[in-house]
PDB file of N, CA and C in Angstrom:
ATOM      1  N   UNK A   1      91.944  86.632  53.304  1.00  0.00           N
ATOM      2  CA  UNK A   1      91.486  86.449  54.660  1.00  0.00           C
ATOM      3  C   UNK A   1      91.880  87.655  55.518  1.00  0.00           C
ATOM      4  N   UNK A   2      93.164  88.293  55.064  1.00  0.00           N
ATOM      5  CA  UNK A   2      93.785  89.547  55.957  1.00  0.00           C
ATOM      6  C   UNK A   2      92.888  90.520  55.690  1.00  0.00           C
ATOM      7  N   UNK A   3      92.011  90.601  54.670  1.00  0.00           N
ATOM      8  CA  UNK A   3      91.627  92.049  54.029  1.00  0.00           C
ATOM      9  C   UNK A   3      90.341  91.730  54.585  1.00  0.00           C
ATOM     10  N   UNK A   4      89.799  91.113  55.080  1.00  0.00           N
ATOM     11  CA  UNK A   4      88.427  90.383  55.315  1.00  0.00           C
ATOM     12  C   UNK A   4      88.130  90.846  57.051  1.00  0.00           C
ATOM     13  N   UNK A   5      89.297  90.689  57.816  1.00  0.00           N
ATOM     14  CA  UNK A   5      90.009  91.017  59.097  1.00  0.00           C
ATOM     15  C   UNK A   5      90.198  92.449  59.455  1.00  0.00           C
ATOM     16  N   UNK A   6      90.446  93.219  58.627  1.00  0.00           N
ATOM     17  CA  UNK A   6      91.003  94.969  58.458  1.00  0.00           C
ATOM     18  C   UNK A   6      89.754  95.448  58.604  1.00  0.00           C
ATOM     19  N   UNK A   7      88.572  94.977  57.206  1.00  0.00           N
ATOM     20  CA  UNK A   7      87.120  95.726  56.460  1.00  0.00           C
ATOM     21  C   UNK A   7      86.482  95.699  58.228  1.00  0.00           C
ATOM     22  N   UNK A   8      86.306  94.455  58.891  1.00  0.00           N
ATOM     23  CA  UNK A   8      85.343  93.900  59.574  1.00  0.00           C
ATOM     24  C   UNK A   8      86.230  94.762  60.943  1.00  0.00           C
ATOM     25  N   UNK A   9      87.347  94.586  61.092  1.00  0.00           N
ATOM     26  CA  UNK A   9      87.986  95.940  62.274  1.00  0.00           C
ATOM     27  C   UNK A   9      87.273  97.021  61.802  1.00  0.00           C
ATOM     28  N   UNK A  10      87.637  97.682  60.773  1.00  0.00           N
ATOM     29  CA  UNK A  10      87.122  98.862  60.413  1.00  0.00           C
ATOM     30  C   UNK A  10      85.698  99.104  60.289  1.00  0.00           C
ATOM     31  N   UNK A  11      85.135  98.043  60.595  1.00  0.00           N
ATOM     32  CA  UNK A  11      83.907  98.196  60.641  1.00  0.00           C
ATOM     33  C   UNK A  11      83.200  98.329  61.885  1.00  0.00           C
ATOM     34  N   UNK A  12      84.058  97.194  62.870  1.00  0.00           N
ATOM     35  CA  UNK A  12      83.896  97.742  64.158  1.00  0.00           C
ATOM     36  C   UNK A  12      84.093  99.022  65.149  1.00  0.00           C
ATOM     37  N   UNK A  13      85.175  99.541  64.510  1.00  0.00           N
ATOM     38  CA  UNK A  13      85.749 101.111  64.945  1.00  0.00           C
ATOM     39  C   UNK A  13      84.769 101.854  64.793  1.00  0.00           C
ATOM     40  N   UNK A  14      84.175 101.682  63.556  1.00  0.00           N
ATOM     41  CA  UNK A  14      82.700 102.972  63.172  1.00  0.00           C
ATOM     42  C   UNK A  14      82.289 102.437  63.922  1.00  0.00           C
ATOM     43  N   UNK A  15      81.500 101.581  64.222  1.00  0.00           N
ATOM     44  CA  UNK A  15      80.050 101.313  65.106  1.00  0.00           C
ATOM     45  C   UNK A  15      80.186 101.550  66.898  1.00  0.00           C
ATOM     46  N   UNK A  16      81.531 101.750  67.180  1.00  0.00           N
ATOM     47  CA  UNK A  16      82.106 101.668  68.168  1.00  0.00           C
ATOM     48  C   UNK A  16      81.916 103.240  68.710  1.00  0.00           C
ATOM     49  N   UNK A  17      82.695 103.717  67.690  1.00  0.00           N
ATOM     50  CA  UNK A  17      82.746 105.452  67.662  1.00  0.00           C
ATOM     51  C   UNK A  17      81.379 105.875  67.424  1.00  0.00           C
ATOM     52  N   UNK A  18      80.981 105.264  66.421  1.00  0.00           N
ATOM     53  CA  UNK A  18      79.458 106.245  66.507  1.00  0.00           C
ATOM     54  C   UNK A  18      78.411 106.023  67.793  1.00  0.00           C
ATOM     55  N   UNK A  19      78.801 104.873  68.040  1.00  0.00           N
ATOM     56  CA  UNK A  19      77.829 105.083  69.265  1.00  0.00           C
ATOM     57  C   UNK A  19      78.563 105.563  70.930  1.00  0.00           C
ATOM     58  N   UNK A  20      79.497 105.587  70.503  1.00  0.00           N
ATOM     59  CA  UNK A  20      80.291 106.832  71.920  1.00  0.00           C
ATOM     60  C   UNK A  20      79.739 108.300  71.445  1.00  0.00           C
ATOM     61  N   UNK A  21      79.995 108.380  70.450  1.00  0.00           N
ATOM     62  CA  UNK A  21      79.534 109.973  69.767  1.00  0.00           C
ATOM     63  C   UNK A  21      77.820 110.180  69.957  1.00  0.00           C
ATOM     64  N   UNK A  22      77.094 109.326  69.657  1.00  0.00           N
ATOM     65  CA  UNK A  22      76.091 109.212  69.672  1.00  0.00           C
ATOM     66  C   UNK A  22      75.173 109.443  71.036  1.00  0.00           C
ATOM     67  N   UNK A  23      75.781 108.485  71.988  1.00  0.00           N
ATOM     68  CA  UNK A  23      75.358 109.035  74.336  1.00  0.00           C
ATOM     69  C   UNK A  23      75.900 110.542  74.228  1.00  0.00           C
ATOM     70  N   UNK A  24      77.519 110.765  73.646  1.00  0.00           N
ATOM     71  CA  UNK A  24      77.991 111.761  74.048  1.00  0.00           C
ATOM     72  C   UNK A  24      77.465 113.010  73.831  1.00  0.00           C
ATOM     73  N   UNK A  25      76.548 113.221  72.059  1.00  0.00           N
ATOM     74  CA  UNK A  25      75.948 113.867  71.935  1.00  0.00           C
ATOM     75  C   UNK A  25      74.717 114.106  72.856  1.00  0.00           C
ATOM     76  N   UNK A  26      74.226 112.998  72.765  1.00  0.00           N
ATOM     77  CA  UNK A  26      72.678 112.953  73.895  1.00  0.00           C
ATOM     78  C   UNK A  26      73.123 113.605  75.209  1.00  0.00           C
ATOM     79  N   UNK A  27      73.913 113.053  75.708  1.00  0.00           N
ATOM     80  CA  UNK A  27      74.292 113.554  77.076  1.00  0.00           C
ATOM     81  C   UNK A  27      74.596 115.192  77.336  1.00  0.00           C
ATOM     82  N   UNK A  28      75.742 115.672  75.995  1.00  0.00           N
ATOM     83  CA  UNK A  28      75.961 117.054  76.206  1.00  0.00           C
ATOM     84  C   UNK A  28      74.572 118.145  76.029  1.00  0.00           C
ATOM     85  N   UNK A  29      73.522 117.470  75.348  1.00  0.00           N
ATOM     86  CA  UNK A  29      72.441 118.035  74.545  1.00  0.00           C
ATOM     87  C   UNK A  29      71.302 118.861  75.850  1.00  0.00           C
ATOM     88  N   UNK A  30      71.578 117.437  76.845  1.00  0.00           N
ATOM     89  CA  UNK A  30      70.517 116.798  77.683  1.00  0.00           C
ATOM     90  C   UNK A  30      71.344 118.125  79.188  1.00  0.00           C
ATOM     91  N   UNK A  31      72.368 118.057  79.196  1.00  0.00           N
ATOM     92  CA  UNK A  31      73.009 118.972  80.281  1.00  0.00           C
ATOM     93  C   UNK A  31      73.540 120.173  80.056  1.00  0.00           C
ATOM     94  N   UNK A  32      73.646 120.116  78.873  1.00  0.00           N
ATOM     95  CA  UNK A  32      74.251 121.794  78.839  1.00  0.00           C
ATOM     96  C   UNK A  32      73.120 122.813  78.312  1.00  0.00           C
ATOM     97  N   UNK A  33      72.582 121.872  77.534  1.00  0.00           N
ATOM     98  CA  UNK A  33      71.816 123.261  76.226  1.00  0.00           C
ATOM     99  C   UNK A  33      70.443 123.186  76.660  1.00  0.00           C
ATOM    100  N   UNK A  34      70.304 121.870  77.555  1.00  0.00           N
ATOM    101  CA  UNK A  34      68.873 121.290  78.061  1.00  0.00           C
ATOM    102  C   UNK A  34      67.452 121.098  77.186  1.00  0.00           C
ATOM    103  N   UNK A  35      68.378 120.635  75.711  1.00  0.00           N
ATOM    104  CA  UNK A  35      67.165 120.036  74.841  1.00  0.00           C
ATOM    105  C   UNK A  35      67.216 118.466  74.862  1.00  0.00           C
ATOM    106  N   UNK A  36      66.373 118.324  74.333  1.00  0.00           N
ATOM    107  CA  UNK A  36      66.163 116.585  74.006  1.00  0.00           C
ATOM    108  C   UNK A  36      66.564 116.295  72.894  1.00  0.00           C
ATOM    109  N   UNK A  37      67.175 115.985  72.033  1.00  0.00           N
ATOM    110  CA  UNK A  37      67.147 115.716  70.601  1.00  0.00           C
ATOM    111  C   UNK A  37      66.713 114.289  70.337  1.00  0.00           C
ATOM    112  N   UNK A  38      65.962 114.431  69.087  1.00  0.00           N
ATOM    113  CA  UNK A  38      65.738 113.059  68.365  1.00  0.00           C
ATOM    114  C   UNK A  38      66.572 112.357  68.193  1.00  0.00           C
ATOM    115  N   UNK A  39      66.883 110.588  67.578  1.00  0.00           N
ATOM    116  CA  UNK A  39      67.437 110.418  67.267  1.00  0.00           C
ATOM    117  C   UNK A  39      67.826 110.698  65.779  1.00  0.00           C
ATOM    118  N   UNK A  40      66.780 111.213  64.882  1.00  0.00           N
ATOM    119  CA  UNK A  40      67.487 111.729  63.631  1.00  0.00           C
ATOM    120  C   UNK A  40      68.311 112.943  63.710  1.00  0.00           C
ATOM    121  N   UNK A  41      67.572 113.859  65.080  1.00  0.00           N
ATOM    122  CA  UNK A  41      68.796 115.287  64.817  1.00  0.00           C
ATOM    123  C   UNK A  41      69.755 114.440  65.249  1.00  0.00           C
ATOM    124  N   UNK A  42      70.400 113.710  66.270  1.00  0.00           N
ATOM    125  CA  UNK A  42      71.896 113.295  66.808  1.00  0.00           C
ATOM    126  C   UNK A  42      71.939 112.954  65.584  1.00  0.00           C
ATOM    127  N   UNK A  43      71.639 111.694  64.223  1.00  0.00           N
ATOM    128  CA  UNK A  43      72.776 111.164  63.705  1.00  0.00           C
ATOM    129  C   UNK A  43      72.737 112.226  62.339  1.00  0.00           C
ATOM    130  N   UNK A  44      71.948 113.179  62.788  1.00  0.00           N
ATOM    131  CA  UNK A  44      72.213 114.051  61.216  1.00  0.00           C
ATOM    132  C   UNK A  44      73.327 114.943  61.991  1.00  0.00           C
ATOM    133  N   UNK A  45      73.900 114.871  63.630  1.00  0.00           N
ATOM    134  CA  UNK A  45      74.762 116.065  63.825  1.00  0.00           C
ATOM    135  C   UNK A  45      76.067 115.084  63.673  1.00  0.00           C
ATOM    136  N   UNK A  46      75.811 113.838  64.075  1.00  0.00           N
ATOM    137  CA  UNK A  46      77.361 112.878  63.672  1.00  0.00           C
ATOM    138  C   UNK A  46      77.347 112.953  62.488  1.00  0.00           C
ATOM    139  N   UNK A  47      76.243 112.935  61.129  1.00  0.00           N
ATOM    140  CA  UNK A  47      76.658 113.320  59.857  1.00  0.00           C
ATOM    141  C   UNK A  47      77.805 114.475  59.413  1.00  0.00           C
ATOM    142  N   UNK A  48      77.213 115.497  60.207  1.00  0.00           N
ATOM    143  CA  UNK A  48      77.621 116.480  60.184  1.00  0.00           C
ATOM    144  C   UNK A  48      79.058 116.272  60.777  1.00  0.00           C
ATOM    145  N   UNK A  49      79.733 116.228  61.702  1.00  0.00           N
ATOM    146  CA  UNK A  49      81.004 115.848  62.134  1.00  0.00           C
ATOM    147  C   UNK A  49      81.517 115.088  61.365  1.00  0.00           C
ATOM    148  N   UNK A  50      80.974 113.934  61.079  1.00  0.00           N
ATOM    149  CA  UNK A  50      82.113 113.059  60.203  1.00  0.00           C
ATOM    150  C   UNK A  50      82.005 113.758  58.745  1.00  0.00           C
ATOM    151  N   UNK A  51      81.278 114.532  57.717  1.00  0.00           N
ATOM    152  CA  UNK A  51      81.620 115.502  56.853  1.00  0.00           C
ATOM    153  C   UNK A  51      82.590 116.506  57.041  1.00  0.00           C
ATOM    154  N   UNK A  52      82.354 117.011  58.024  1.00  0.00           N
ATOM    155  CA  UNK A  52      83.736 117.785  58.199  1.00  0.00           C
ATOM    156  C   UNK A  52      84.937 117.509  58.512  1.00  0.00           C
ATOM    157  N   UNK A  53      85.058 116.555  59.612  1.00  0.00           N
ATOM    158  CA  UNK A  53      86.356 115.867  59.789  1.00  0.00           C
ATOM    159  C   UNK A  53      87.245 115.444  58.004  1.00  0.00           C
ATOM    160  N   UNK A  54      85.920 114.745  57.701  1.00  0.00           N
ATOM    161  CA  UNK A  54      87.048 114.426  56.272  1.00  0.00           C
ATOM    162  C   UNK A  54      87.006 115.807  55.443  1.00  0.00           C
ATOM    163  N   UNK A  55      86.257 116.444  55.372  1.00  0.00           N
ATOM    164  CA  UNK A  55      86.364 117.907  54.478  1.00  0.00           C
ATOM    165  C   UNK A  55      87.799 118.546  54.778  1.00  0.00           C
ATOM    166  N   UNK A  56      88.223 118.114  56.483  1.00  0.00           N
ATOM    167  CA  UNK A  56      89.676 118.777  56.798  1.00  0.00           C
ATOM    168  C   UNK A  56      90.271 118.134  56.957  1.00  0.00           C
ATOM    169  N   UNK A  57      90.290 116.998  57.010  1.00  0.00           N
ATOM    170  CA  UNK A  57      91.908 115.722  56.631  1.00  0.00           C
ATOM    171  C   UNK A  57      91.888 115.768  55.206  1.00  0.00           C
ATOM    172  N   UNK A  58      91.051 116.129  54.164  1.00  0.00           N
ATOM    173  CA  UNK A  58      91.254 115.861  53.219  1.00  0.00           C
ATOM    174  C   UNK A  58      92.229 117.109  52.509  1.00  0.00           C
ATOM    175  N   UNK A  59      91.821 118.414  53.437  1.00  0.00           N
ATOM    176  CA  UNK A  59      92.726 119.488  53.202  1.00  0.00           C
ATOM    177  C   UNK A  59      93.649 119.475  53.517  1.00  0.00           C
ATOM    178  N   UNK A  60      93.921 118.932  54.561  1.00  0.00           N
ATOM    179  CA  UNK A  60      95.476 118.823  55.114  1.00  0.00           C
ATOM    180  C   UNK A  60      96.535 117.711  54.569  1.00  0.00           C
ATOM    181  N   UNK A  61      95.827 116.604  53.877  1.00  0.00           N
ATOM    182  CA  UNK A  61      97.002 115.690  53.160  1.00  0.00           C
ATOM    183  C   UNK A  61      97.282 116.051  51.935  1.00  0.00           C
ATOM    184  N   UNK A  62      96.169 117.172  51.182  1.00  0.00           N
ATOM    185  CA  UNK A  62      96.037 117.908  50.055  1.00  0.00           C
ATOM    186  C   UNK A  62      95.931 117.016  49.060  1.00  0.00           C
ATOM    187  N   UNK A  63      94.382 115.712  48.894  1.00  0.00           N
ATOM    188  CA  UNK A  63      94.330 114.682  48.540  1.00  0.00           C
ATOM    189  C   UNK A  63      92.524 115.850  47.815  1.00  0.00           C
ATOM    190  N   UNK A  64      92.380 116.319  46.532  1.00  0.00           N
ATOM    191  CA  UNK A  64      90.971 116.310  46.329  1.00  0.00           C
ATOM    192  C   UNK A  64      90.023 115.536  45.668  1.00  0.00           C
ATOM    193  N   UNK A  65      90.281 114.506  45.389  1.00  0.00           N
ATOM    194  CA  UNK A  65      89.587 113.253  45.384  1.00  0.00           C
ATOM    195  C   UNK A  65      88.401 113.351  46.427  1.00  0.00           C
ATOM    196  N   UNK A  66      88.763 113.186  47.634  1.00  0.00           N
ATOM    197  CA  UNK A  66      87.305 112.968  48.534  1.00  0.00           C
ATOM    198  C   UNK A  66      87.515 114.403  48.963  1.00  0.00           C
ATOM    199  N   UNK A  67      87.816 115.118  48.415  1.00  0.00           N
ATOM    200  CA  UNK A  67      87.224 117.058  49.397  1.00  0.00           C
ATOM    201  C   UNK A  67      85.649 117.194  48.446  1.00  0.00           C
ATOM    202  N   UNK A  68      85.734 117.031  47.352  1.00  0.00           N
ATOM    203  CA  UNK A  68      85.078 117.829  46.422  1.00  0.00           C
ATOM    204  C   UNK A  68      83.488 116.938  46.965  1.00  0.00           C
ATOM    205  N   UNK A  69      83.481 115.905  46.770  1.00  0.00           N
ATOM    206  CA  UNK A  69      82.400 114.848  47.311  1.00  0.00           C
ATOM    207  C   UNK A  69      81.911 115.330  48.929  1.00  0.00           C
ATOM    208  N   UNK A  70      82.328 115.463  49.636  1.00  0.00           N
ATOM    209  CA  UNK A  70      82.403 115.595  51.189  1.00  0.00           C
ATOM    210  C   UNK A  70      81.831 117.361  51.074  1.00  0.00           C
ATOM    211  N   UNK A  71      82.542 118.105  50.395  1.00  0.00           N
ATOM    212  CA  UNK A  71      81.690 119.423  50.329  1.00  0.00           C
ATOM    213  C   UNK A  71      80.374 119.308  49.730  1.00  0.00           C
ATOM    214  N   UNK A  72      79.993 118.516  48.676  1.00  0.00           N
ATOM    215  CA  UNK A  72      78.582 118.585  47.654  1.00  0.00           C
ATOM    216  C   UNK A  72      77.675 117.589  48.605  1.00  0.00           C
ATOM    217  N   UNK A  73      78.054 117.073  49.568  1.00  0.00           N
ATOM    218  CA  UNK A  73      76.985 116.560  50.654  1.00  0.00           C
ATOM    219  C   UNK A  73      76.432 116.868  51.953  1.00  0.00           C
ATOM    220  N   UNK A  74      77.718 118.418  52.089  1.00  0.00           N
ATOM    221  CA  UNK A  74      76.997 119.231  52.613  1.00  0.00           C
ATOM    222  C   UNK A  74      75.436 119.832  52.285  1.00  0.00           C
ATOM    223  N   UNK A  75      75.663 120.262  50.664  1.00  0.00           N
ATOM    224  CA  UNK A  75      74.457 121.020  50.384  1.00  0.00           C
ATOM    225  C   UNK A  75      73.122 120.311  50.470  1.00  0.00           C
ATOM    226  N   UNK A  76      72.903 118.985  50.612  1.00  0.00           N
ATOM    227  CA  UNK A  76      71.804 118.291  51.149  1.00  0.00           C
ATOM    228  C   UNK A  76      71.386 118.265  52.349  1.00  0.00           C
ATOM    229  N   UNK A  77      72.576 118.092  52.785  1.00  0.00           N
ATOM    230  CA  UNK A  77      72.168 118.251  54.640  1.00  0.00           C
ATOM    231  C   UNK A  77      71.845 119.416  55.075  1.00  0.00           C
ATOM    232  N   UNK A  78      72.480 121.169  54.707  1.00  0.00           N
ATOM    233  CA  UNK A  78      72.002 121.917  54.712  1.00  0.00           C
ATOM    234  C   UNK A  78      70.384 122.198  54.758  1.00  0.00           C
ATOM    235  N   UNK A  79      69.951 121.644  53.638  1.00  0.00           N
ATOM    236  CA  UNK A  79      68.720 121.867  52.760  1.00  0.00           C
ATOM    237  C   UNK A  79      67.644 120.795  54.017  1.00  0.00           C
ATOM    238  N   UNK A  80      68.002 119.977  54.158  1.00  0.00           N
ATOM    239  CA  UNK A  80      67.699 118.759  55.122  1.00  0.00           C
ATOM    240  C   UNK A  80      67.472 119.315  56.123  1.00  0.00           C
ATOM    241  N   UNK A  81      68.802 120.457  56.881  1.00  0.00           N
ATOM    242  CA  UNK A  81      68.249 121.178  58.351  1.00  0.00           C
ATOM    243  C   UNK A  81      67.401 122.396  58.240  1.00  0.00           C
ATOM    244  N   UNK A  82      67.346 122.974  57.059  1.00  0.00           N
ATOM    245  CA  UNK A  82      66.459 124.422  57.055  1.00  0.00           C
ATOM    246  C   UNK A  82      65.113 123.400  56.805  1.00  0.00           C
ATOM    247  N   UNK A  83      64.823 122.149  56.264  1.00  0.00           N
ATOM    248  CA  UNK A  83      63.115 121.444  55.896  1.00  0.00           C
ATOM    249  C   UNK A  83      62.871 121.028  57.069  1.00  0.00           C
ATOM    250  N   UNK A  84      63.874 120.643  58.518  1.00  0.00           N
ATOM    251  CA  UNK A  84      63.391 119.980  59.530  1.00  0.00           C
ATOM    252  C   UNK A  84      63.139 120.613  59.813  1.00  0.00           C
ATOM    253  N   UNK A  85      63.705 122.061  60.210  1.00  0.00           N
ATOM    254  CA  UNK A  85      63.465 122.979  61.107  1.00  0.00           C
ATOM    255  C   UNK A  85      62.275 123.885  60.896  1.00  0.00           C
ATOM    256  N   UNK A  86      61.630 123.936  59.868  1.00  0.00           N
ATOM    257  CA  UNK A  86      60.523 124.038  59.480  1.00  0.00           C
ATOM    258  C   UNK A  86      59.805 123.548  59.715  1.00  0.00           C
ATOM    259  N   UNK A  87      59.723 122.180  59.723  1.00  0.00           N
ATOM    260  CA  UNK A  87      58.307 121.275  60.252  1.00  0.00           C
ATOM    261  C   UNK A  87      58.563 121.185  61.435  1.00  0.00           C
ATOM    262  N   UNK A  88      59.605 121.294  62.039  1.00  0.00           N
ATOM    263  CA  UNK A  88      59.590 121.669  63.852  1.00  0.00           C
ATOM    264  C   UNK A  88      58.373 122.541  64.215  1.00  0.00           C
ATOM    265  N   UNK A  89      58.776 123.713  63.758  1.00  0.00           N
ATOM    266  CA  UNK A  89      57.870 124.801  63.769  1.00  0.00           C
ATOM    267  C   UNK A  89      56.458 124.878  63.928  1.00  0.00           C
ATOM    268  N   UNK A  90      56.689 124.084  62.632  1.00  0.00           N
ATOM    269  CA  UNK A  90      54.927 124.108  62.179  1.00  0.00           C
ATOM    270  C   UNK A  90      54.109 123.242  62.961  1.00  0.00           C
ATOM    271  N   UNK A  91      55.220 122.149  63.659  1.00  0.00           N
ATOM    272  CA  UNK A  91      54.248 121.382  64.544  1.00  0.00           C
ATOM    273  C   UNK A  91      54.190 122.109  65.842  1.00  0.00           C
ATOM    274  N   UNK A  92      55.410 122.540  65.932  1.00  0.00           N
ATOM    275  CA  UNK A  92      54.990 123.381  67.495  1.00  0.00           C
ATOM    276  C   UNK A  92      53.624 124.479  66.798  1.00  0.00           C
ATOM    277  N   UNK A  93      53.441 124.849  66.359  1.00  0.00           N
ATOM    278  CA  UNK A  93      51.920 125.837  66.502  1.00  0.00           C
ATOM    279  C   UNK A  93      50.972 125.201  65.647  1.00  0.00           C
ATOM    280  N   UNK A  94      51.197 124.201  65.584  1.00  0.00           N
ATOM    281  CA  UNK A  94      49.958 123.076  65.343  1.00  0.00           C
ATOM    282  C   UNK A  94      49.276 122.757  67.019  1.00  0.00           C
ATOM    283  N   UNK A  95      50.448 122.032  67.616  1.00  0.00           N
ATOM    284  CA  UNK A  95      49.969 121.794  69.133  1.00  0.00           C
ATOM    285  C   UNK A  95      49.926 122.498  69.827  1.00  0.00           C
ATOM    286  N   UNK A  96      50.361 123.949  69.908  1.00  0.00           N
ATOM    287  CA  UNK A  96      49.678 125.250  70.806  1.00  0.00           C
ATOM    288  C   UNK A  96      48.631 125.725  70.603  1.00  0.00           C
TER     289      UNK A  96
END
């Protein structure tokens, strides 16, 4: 029943945090840099943050169990932002 209590906290913390991260992104996006972002670029940029965060707690407790995983899912997301950013493109001079 205790472990049932922890999962379902911990489950609330993510959903909690990601969606503070989630306005916060929108908001900084929307006032500083003065783009709009989708909602797939925001949660591919919280992807991106929470990959790295653990890429560097995982360096710093010197645990490589989850480094090696957390780096090899970079190279998708990579690959993921050079294919969006491409069809960005292509639609902007589709509609010009």
């Amino acid at each position: 029943m205790m472990m049932l209590l922890v999962a379902l906290a911990l489950l609330g913390m993510l959903a909690i945090y990601s969606l503070i991260a989630y306005f916060l992104i929108r908001i900084i996006s929307k006032k500083a840099f003065k783009v709009t972002l989708t909602k797939l670029e925001i949660m591919e940029t919280i992807t991106w943050l929470a990959l790295i965060f653990v890429a560097f707690s995982t360096i710093r407790s010197g645990s490589s169990s989850t480094f090696l995983p957390s780096v090899l899912l970079l190279v998708p997301l990579i690959n993921m932002r050079i294919s969006n950013r491409k069809e960005r493109e292509r639609l902007k001079r589709e509609c010009t």
